[in-house]
Amino acid sequence: MPRRSPRSRIGLVTASAALASLAMTGLSTTAALYTNSASLGANTFTTRAACSAGTAYPGAVKALGPTFYYRFGEAAGATTVADFSGNGNTGTVRTSSPTAAVAPALTFGAANSGLIWCDATGLTSPNIVGTLSSGSFVVWPSARANLNTFSIMAWVRTSTATGGRIIGQSSSTWAKDVHYDRQLIFTDTGHVAFDIYPGFNYAMVSTAALNNGLPHFLVATLGPAGATLYVDGVLDKTDVTRTTAETYTNNENVNPPPAGGPKTPDGQGYWRVGWDNLASWGATDYGLSGVIDEAALFENQQLTGAQVSALWAKNHW
């Protein structure tokens, strides 16, 4: 259905303070140092002086059986993204819509971009303010059914005041799409929204603004239990009456011009991390200016509150 266009707290310790602290303790000075509040809204902090062991978070995600799990540990200039789910669902990096001006490229492995303990890797999305016809993103280039039971998640850090997409399903692997929902986005107000299209634009919006420059763990699910939005391990919004999203029809061509080719089959779409059309969803920009990390999709699975809380606990100390 074509859209109508109305158109946890983790902070990096300063390098000087970190090195001084490590020098006194005799610990390695090469580890990334983070602080993390004990609870949302709290002003108490615990400091990890060094990473002597890896986090248990990736293993906990994989144990839940994701369809794909992108950790974004690639080197600069990567054209593909590894899948850590064990399913081999490699992502493809797109740096622009082929029918528009070239957008800035995604940055992988930038210093301090990682949003989980002992992991310095992440995907830094470029600031493309006002650039609505081109963008940078990662796509799983396998046509998938428009499911009504799924879960999506990612860690995100941004200070945007113009919105942008985090993860969602779309009707092509390359275009500014005709169909786009089942998505987590930032709105211009700094709130996160879980957007679905059950015949109309339905947005489940976070209670608080989350564009505070701090990492947040976001999970959205749809299924028999309704639509749910979790923020930092806690159920933020739920609507038991919403159990379906859009079935895409009259889609774009599978391949970008000039190859073109057949259209994406009705009832199918592609999962993308990053930029896509957000017309009428409350975001001025379509690409998120910020860091996206640890993105995962769970097909035919609606994660429970207990599962989400347990994941949060693995990366929250």
mmCIF file of C-alpha atoms in Angstrom:
data_model
loop_
_atom_site.group_PDB
_atom_site.id
_atom_site.type_symbol
_atom_site.label_atom_id
_atom_site.label_comp_id
_atom_site.label_asym_id
_atom_site.label_seq_id
_atom_site.Cartn_x
_atom_site.Cartn_y
_atom_site.Cartn_z
ATOM 1 C CA MET A 1 0.000 0.000 0.000
ATOM 2 C CA PRO A 2 1.746 3.227 -1.063
ATOM 3 C CA ARG A 3 2.225 5.664 1.799
ATOM 4 C CA ARG A 4 0.769 9.111 1.603
ATOM 5 C CA SER A 5 3.418 11.689 2.317
ATOM 6 C CA PRO A 6 2.145 14.649 4.330
ATOM 7 C CA ARG A 7 4.898 14.367 4.185
ATOM 8 C CA SER A 8 20.523 2.168 30.859
ATOM 9 C CA ARG A 9 23.012 4.701 30.582
ATOM 10 C CA ILE A 10 26.524 3.893 29.302
ATOM 11 C CA GLY A 11 29.077 6.649 28.799
ATOM 12 C CA LEU A 12 32.688 6.517 27.669
ATOM 13 C CA VAL A 13 35.103 7.455 30.433
ATOM 14 C CA THR A 14 37.525 10.187 29.321
ATOM 15 C CA ALA A 15 40.799 8.842 28.018
ATOM 16 C CA SER A 16 42.996 10.714 30.479
ATOM 17 C CA ALA A 17 41.013 9.634 33.540
ATOM 18 C CA ALA A 18 40.827 6.080 32.270
ATOM 19 C CA LEU A 19 44.537 5.746 31.637
ATOM 20 C CA ALA A 20 45.373 7.264 34.999
ATOM 21 C CA SER A 21 43.024 4.863 36.756
ATOM 22 C CA LEU A 22 44.450 1.858 34.937
ATOM 23 C CA ALA A 23 47.999 2.922 35.598
ATOM 24 C CA MET A 24 47.306 2.924 39.327
ATOM 25 C CA THR A 25 45.696 -0.508 39.266
ATOM 26 C CA GLY A 26 48.195 -2.058 36.891
ATOM 27 C CA LEU A 27 45.433 -3.106 34.477
ATOM 28 C CA SER A 28 45.741 -3.058 30.694
ATOM 29 C CA THR A 29 45.315 0.390 29.146
ATOM 30 C CA THR A 30 43.997 -0.972 25.861
ATOM 31 C CA ALA A 31 40.473 -1.899 26.990
ATOM 32 C CA ALA A 32 37.467 0.273 26.324
ATOM 33 C CA LEU A 33 36.103 1.721 29.565
ATOM 34 C CA TYR A 34 32.415 2.266 30.174
ATOM 35 C CA THR A 35 30.164 3.260 33.042
ATOM 36 C CA ASN A 36 26.611 2.098 33.405
ATOM 37 C CA SER A 37 23.882 3.256 35.749
ATOM 38 C CA ALA A 38 22.314 0.709 38.073
ATOM 39 C CA SER A 39 18.850 1.536 36.781
ATOM 40 C CA LEU A 40 17.097 3.873 34.383
ATOM 41 C CA GLY A 41 17.010 7.419 35.649
ATOM 42 C CA ALA A 42 19.505 6.720 38.431
ATOM 43 C CA ASN A 43 22.537 8.871 39.009
ATOM 44 C CA THR A 44 24.626 6.093 40.495
ATOM 45 C CA PHE A 45 27.378 4.530 38.432
ATOM 46 C CA THR A 46 29.566 1.477 38.405
ATOM 47 C CA THR A 47 32.840 1.613 36.494
ATOM 48 C CA ARG A 48 34.334 -1.317 34.613
ATOM 49 C CA ALA A 49 38.072 -0.684 34.817
ATOM 50 C CA ALA A 50 38.969 -3.211 32.127
ATOM 51 C CA CYS A 51 37.512 -5.996 30.038
ATOM 52 C CA SER A 52 39.126 -9.157 31.298
ATOM 53 C CA ALA A 53 36.407 -11.369 29.819
ATOM 54 C CA GLY A 54 33.862 -11.139 27.053
ATOM 55 C CA THR A 55 30.227 -10.361 27.653
ATOM 56 C CA ALA A 56 27.661 -13.158 27.822
ATOM 57 C CA TYR A 57 25.198 -11.126 25.775
ATOM 58 C CA PRO A 58 25.938 -12.542 22.266
ATOM 59 C CA GLY A 59 25.572 -16.101 23.485
ATOM 60 C CA ALA A 60 22.269 -15.263 25.141
ATOM 61 C CA VAL A 61 20.922 -13.757 21.910
ATOM 62 C CA LYS A 62 22.031 -16.742 19.850
ATOM 63 C CA ALA A 63 20.456 -19.166 22.337
ATOM 64 C CA LEU A 64 17.037 -17.656 21.594
ATOM 65 C CA GLY A 65 17.294 -18.682 17.928
ATOM 66 C CA PRO A 66 17.435 -15.452 15.900
ATOM 67 C CA THR A 67 16.915 -15.566 12.140
ATOM 68 C CA PHE A 68 19.831 -13.187 11.722
ATOM 69 C CA TYR A 69 22.069 -11.463 14.254
ATOM 70 C CA TYR A 70 24.365 -8.688 13.002
ATOM 71 C CA ARG A 71 27.084 -7.585 15.438
ATOM 72 C CA PHE A 72 28.722 -5.094 13.035
ATOM 73 C CA GLY A 73 32.341 -5.983 13.722
ATOM 74 C CA GLU A 74 33.355 -5.495 10.090
ATOM 75 C CA ALA A 75 36.271 -3.351 8.960
ATOM 76 C CA ALA A 76 35.872 0.000 7.254
ATOM 77 C CA GLY A 77 34.663 -0.346 3.671
ATOM 78 C CA ALA A 78 32.898 -3.677 4.269
ATOM 79 C CA THR A 79 30.369 -4.702 1.618
ATOM 80 C CA THR A 80 28.843 -7.568 3.599
ATOM 81 C CA VAL A 81 27.915 -8.113 7.250
ATOM 82 C CA ALA A 82 28.406 -11.423 9.056
ATOM 83 C CA ASP A 83 25.459 -13.236 10.602
ATOM 84 C CA PHE A 84 26.158 -14.582 14.099
ATOM 85 C CA SER A 85 22.884 -16.527 14.348
ATOM 86 C CA GLY A 86 24.492 -19.595 12.801
ATOM 87 C CA ASN A 87 22.063 -19.468 9.870
ATOM 88 C CA GLY A 88 24.427 -17.893 7.348
ATOM 89 C CA ASN A 89 22.070 -14.996 6.567
ATOM 90 C CA THR A 90 24.751 -12.537 5.520
ATOM 91 C CA GLY A 91 23.746 -8.907 5.137
ATOM 92 C CA THR A 92 24.631 -6.699 2.159
ATOM 93 C CA VAL A 93 25.798 -3.104 2.576
ATOM 94 C CA ARG A 94 24.064 -0.529 0.390
ATOM 95 C CA THR A 95 25.500 2.968 0.294
ATOM 96 C CA SER A 96 22.791 4.722 -1.677
ATOM 97 C CA SER A 97 19.619 4.417 -3.641
ATOM 98 C CA PRO A 98 20.868 3.855 -7.207
ATOM 99 C CA THR A 99 18.326 6.320 -8.573
ATOM 100 C CA ALA A 100 19.537 9.208 -6.422
ATOM 101 C CA ALA A 101 22.658 11.006 -5.274
ATOM 102 C CA VAL A 102 25.259 8.947 -3.448
ATOM 103 C CA ALA A 103 24.898 9.063 0.344
ATOM 104 C CA PRO A 104 27.718 8.922 2.903
ATOM 105 C CA ALA A 105 28.847 5.391 3.635
ATOM 106 C CA LEU A 106 28.235 3.488 6.846
ATOM 107 C CA THR A 107 31.180 3.254 9.253
ATOM 108 C CA PHE A 108 32.033 -0.096 10.828
ATOM 109 C CA GLY A 109 34.232 -0.610 13.860
ATOM 110 C CA ALA A 110 34.632 3.082 14.640
ATOM 111 C CA ALA A 111 36.384 3.781 17.939
ATOM 112 C CA ASN A 112 34.031 3.359 20.898
ATOM 113 C CA SER A 113 31.051 2.652 18.673
ATOM 114 C CA GLY A 114 30.218 -0.662 20.329
ATOM 115 C CA LEU A 115 27.320 -0.550 22.769
ATOM 116 C CA ILE A 116 27.889 -3.774 24.670
ATOM 117 C CA TRP A 117 30.500 -4.577 27.288
ATOM 118 C CA CYS A 118 33.960 -5.477 25.981
ATOM 119 C CA ASP A 119 32.905 -4.950 22.361
ATOM 120 C CA ALA A 120 34.263 -1.887 20.589
ATOM 121 C CA THR A 121 32.438 -2.552 17.328
ATOM 122 C CA GLY A 122 29.240 -1.088 15.967
ATOM 123 C CA LEU A 123 27.667 0.484 12.908
ATOM 124 C CA THR A 124 27.809 4.274 12.755
ATOM 125 C CA SER A 125 25.113 5.653 10.502
ATOM 126 C CA PRO A 126 25.998 8.890 8.695
ATOM 127 C CA ASN A 127 24.273 12.188 9.279
ATOM 128 C CA ILE A 128 22.259 12.741 6.100
ATOM 129 C CA VAL A 129 20.010 15.562 7.238
ATOM 130 C CA GLY A 130 17.442 16.395 4.583
ATOM 131 C CA THR A 131 18.584 13.555 2.309
ATOM 132 C CA LEU A 132 15.421 11.586 1.715
ATOM 133 C CA SER A 133 16.144 10.013 -1.669
ATOM 134 C CA SER A 134 19.433 8.297 -0.832
ATOM 135 C CA GLY A 135 20.869 6.590 2.202
ATOM 136 C CA SER A 136 23.111 3.908 3.662
ATOM 137 C CA PHE A 137 21.886 0.677 5.195
ATOM 138 C CA VAL A 138 22.383 -3.082 5.595
ATOM 139 C CA VAL A 139 19.870 -5.410 3.950
ATOM 140 C CA TRP A 140 19.324 -9.133 4.191
ATOM 141 C CA PRO A 141 18.753 -9.736 0.453
ATOM 142 C CA SER A 142 16.383 -12.668 0.830
ATOM 143 C CA ALA A 143 12.681 -12.121 0.191
ATOM 144 C CA ARG A 144 10.740 -13.048 3.321
ATOM 145 C CA ALA A 145 7.052 -13.412 4.060
ATOM 146 C CA ASN A 146 5.213 -10.487 5.630
ATOM 147 C CA LEU A 147 4.857 -12.266 8.959
ATOM 148 C CA ASN A 148 2.521 -11.309 11.766
ATOM 149 C CA THR A 149 4.661 -12.995 14.401
ATOM 150 C CA PHE A 150 8.219 -11.693 14.806
ATOM 151 C CA SER A 151 10.581 -9.805 17.090
ATOM 152 C CA ILE A 152 13.242 -7.217 16.236
ATOM 153 C CA MET A 153 15.928 -5.727 18.459
ATOM 154 C CA ALA A 154 18.960 -3.470 18.493
ATOM 155 C CA TRP A 155 21.118 -1.323 20.738
ATOM 156 C CA VAL A 156 21.091 2.325 19.658
ATOM 157 C CA ARG A 157 22.752 5.592 20.657
ATOM 158 C CA THR A 158 21.783 8.929 19.098
ATOM 159 C CA SER A 159 21.123 12.586 19.795
ATOM 160 C CA THR A 160 19.019 13.089 16.679
ATOM 161 C CA ALA A 161 16.265 15.676 16.480
ATOM 162 C CA THR A 162 15.231 14.627 12.980
ATOM 163 C CA GLY A 163 14.462 10.940 13.437
ATOM 164 C CA GLY A 164 15.614 7.982 11.380
ATOM 165 C CA ARG A 165 15.138 4.259 10.884
ATOM 166 C CA ILE A 166 16.760 1.586 13.022
ATOM 167 C CA ILE A 167 15.469 -1.748 11.652
ATOM 168 C CA GLY A 168 12.394 -2.883 9.724
ATOM 169 C CA GLN A 169 10.905 -4.627 6.725
ATOM 170 C CA SER A 170 10.592 -3.041 3.280
ATOM 171 C CA SER A 171 9.496 -3.951 -0.233
ATOM 172 C CA SER A 172 12.930 -3.824 -1.913
ATOM 173 C CA THR A 173 16.636 -4.347 -1.278
ATOM 174 C CA TRP A 174 17.668 -1.042 -2.765
ATOM 175 C CA ALA A 175 14.988 1.657 -3.158
ATOM 176 C CA LYS A 176 13.216 4.267 -1.098
ATOM 177 C CA ASP A 177 10.396 1.813 -0.706
ATOM 178 C CA VAL A 178 6.711 1.861 -1.537
ATOM 179 C CA HIS A 179 5.953 -0.396 1.454
ATOM 180 C CA TYR A 180 7.680 -0.122 4.829
ATOM 181 C CA ASP A 181 6.534 -1.150 8.289
ATOM 182 C CA ARG A 182 7.383 -3.688 11.038
ATOM 183 C CA GLN A 183 9.981 -1.150 12.035
ATOM 184 C CA LEU A 184 11.714 0.560 14.934
ATOM 185 C CA ILE A 185 12.454 4.233 14.282
ATOM 186 C CA PHE A 186 13.347 7.449 16.043
ATOM 187 C CA THR A 187 10.849 10.256 15.561
ATOM 188 C CA ASP A 188 11.695 13.949 15.389
ATOM 189 C CA THR A 189 10.706 14.275 19.063
ATOM 190 C CA GLY A 190 13.402 11.796 20.076
ATOM 191 C CA HIS A 191 10.974 9.046 20.992
ATOM 192 C CA VAL A 192 11.291 5.520 19.616
ATOM 193 C CA ALA A 193 8.302 4.138 17.714
ATOM 194 C CA PHE A 194 7.336 0.617 16.734
ATOM 195 C CA ASP A 195 5.430 1.074 13.461
ATOM 196 C CA ILE A 196 3.065 -1.396 11.807
ATOM 197 C CA TYR A 197 0.449 -0.965 9.110
ATOM 198 C CA PRO A 198 -2.720 -3.000 9.846
ATOM 199 C CA GLY A 199 -4.590 -1.047 7.166
ATOM 200 C CA PHE A 200 -3.543 2.296 8.648
ATOM 201 C CA ASN A 201 -0.444 3.859 10.205
ATOM 202 C CA TYR A 202 -0.131 2.522 13.743
ATOM 203 C CA ALA A 203 2.767 3.741 15.897
ATOM 204 C CA MET A 204 3.527 2.499 19.394
ATOM 205 C CA VAL A 205 5.642 5.320 20.844
ATOM 206 C CA SER A 206 8.023 5.123 23.808
ATOM 207 C CA THR A 207 6.998 6.909 26.970
ATOM 208 C CA ALA A 208 10.261 8.820 27.235
ATOM 209 C CA ALA A 209 12.473 10.494 24.662
ATOM 210 C CA LEU A 210 15.583 8.379 24.108
ATOM 211 C CA ASN A 211 17.740 10.713 21.993
ATOM 212 C CA ASN A 212 19.946 11.580 24.961
ATOM 213 C CA GLY A 213 23.230 10.358 23.511
ATOM 214 C CA LEU A 214 23.164 7.235 25.705
ATOM 215 C CA PRO A 215 22.850 3.591 24.616
ATOM 216 C CA HIS A 216 19.394 2.027 24.791
ATOM 217 C CA PHE A 217 18.267 -1.551 24.262
ATOM 218 C CA LEU A 218 15.158 -1.653 22.056
ATOM 219 C CA VAL A 219 12.938 -4.659 21.366
ATOM 220 C CA ALA A 220 9.626 -4.759 19.493
ATOM 221 C CA THR A 221 7.414 -7.797 19.007
ATOM 222 C CA LEU A 222 4.206 -8.647 17.182
ATOM 223 C CA GLY A 223 2.159 -11.802 17.552
ATOM 224 C CA PRO A 224 -0.760 -13.462 19.325
ATOM 225 C CA ALA A 225 0.014 -11.477 22.490
ATOM 226 C CA GLY A 226 -0.364 -8.210 20.552
ATOM 227 C CA ALA A 227 2.194 -5.502 19.819
ATOM 228 C CA THR A 228 4.854 -4.754 22.426
ATOM 229 C CA LEU A 229 7.697 -2.290 22.842
ATOM 230 C CA TYR A 230 10.469 -2.842 25.382
ATOM 231 C CA VAL A 231 12.988 -0.184 26.393
ATOM 232 C CA ASP A 232 16.098 -1.193 28.332
ATOM 233 C CA GLY A 233 14.693 -4.545 29.382
ATOM 234 C CA VAL A 234 11.354 -3.205 30.606
ATOM 235 C CA LEU A 235 7.940 -3.396 28.907
ATOM 236 C CA ASP A 236 7.178 0.178 27.899
ATOM 237 C CA LYS A 237 4.014 -0.184 25.799
ATOM 238 C CA THR A 238 1.654 -2.988 24.794
ATOM 239 C CA ASP A 239 -1.544 -3.262 22.756
ATOM 240 C CA VAL A 240 -3.227 -6.670 22.724
ATOM 241 C CA THR A 241 -5.599 -5.569 19.946
ATOM 242 C CA ARG A 242 -2.792 -5.204 17.380
ATOM 243 C CA THR A 243 -1.785 -8.592 15.978
ATOM 244 C CA THR A 244 -1.263 -7.934 12.245
ATOM 245 C CA ALA A 245 0.848 -5.746 9.981
ATOM 246 C CA GLU A 246 0.838 -4.997 6.236
ATOM 247 C CA THR A 247 0.828 -7.506 3.384
ATOM 248 C CA TYR A 248 2.838 -5.878 0.588
ATOM 249 C CA THR A 249 1.436 -5.799 -2.967
ATOM 250 C CA ASN A 250 2.574 -4.123 -6.203
ATOM 251 C CA ASN A 251 6.172 -3.992 -5.037
ATOM 252 C CA GLU A 252 9.331 -2.591 -6.630
ATOM 253 C CA ASN A 253 11.586 -4.587 -8.926
ATOM 254 C CA VAL A 254 13.830 -7.126 -7.233
ATOM 255 C CA ASN A 255 16.955 -5.551 -8.738
ATOM 256 C CA PRO A 256 17.886 -1.871 -9.057
ATOM 257 C CA PRO A 257 18.050 -0.160 -12.452
ATOM 258 C CA PRO A 258 19.185 -0.792 -15.075
ATOM 259 C CA ALA A 259 18.793 -4.536 -14.502
ATOM 260 C CA GLY A 260 15.300 -4.248 -13.060
ATOM 261 C CA GLY A 261 13.857 -7.714 -13.335
ATOM 262 C CA PRO A 262 10.699 -9.142 -11.779
ATOM 263 C CA LYS A 263 8.945 -7.385 -8.945
ATOM 264 C CA THR A 264 9.282 -8.526 -5.371
ATOM 265 C CA PRO A 265 6.469 -11.097 -4.944
ATOM 266 C CA ASP A 266 3.288 -9.966 -3.230
ATOM 267 C CA GLY A 267 3.253 -10.810 0.440
ATOM 268 C CA GLN A 268 7.032 -10.571 0.768
ATOM 269 C CA GLY A 269 9.679 -8.018 1.691
ATOM 270 C CA TYR A 270 13.248 -7.518 2.854
ATOM 271 C CA TRP A 271 14.640 -6.754 6.307
ATOM 272 C CA ARG A 272 16.898 -3.724 6.494
ATOM 273 C CA VAL A 273 18.988 -2.093 9.218
ATOM 274 C CA GLY A 274 19.162 1.660 8.712
ATOM 275 C CA TRP A 275 17.757 4.026 6.110
ATOM 276 C CA ASP A 276 14.426 3.734 4.297
ATOM 277 C CA ASN A 277 11.279 5.690 3.487
ATOM 278 C CA LEU A 278 9.609 7.099 6.625
ATOM 279 C CA ALA A 279 6.992 9.317 4.996
ATOM 280 C CA SER A 280 4.057 9.863 7.405
ATOM 281 C CA TRP A 281 5.827 8.134 10.315
ATOM 282 C CA GLY A 282 6.975 11.286 12.155
ATOM 283 C CA ALA A 283 10.620 11.448 11.056
ATOM 284 C CA THR A 284 12.103 14.250 8.961
ATOM 285 C CA ASP A 285 15.141 12.179 8.009
ATOM 286 C CA TYR A 286 15.093 8.586 6.839
ATOM 287 C CA GLY A 287 18.620 7.655 7.924
ATOM 288 C CA LEU A 288 19.446 7.707 11.631
ATOM 289 C CA SER A 289 22.429 9.805 12.660
ATOM 290 C CA GLY A 290 23.885 7.653 15.410
ATOM 291 C CA VAL A 291 25.162 4.183 16.310
ATOM 292 C CA ILE A 292 23.224 0.963 15.705
ATOM 293 C CA ASP A 293 24.611 -2.220 17.235
ATOM 294 C CA GLU A 294 23.679 -5.877 17.789
ATOM 295 C CA ALA A 295 20.661 -5.923 15.435
ATOM 296 C CA ALA A 296 18.614 -9.127 15.370
ATOM 297 C CA LEU A 297 15.455 -10.545 13.803
ATOM 298 C CA PHE A 298 13.373 -13.436 15.157
ATOM 299 C CA GLU A 299 10.882 -14.783 12.615
ATOM 300 C CA ASN A 300 7.780 -16.628 13.869
ATOM 301 C CA GLN A 301 8.798 -15.862 17.436
ATOM 302 C CA GLN A 302 7.367 -13.332 19.860
ATOM 303 C CA LEU A 303 9.900 -12.843 22.625
ATOM 304 C CA THR A 304 8.529 -12.705 26.155
ATOM 305 C CA GLY A 305 9.148 -10.065 28.767
ATOM 306 C CA ALA A 306 11.274 -12.532 30.741
ATOM 307 C CA GLN A 307 13.476 -13.217 27.722
ATOM 308 C CA VAL A 308 13.968 -9.513 27.006
ATOM 309 C CA SER A 309 14.750 -8.772 30.653
ATOM 310 C CA ALA A 310 17.300 -11.591 30.724
ATOM 311 C CA LEU A 311 19.062 -10.188 27.637
ATOM 312 C CA TRP A 312 19.223 -6.761 29.231
ATOM 313 C CA ALA A 313 20.764 -8.262 32.350
ATOM 314 C CA LYS A 314 23.557 -9.840 30.295
ATOM 315 C CA ASN A 315 24.789 -6.414 29.200
ATOM 316 C CA HIS A 316 23.794 -4.309 32.204
ATOM 317 C CA TRP A 317 25.895 -4.303 35.332
#
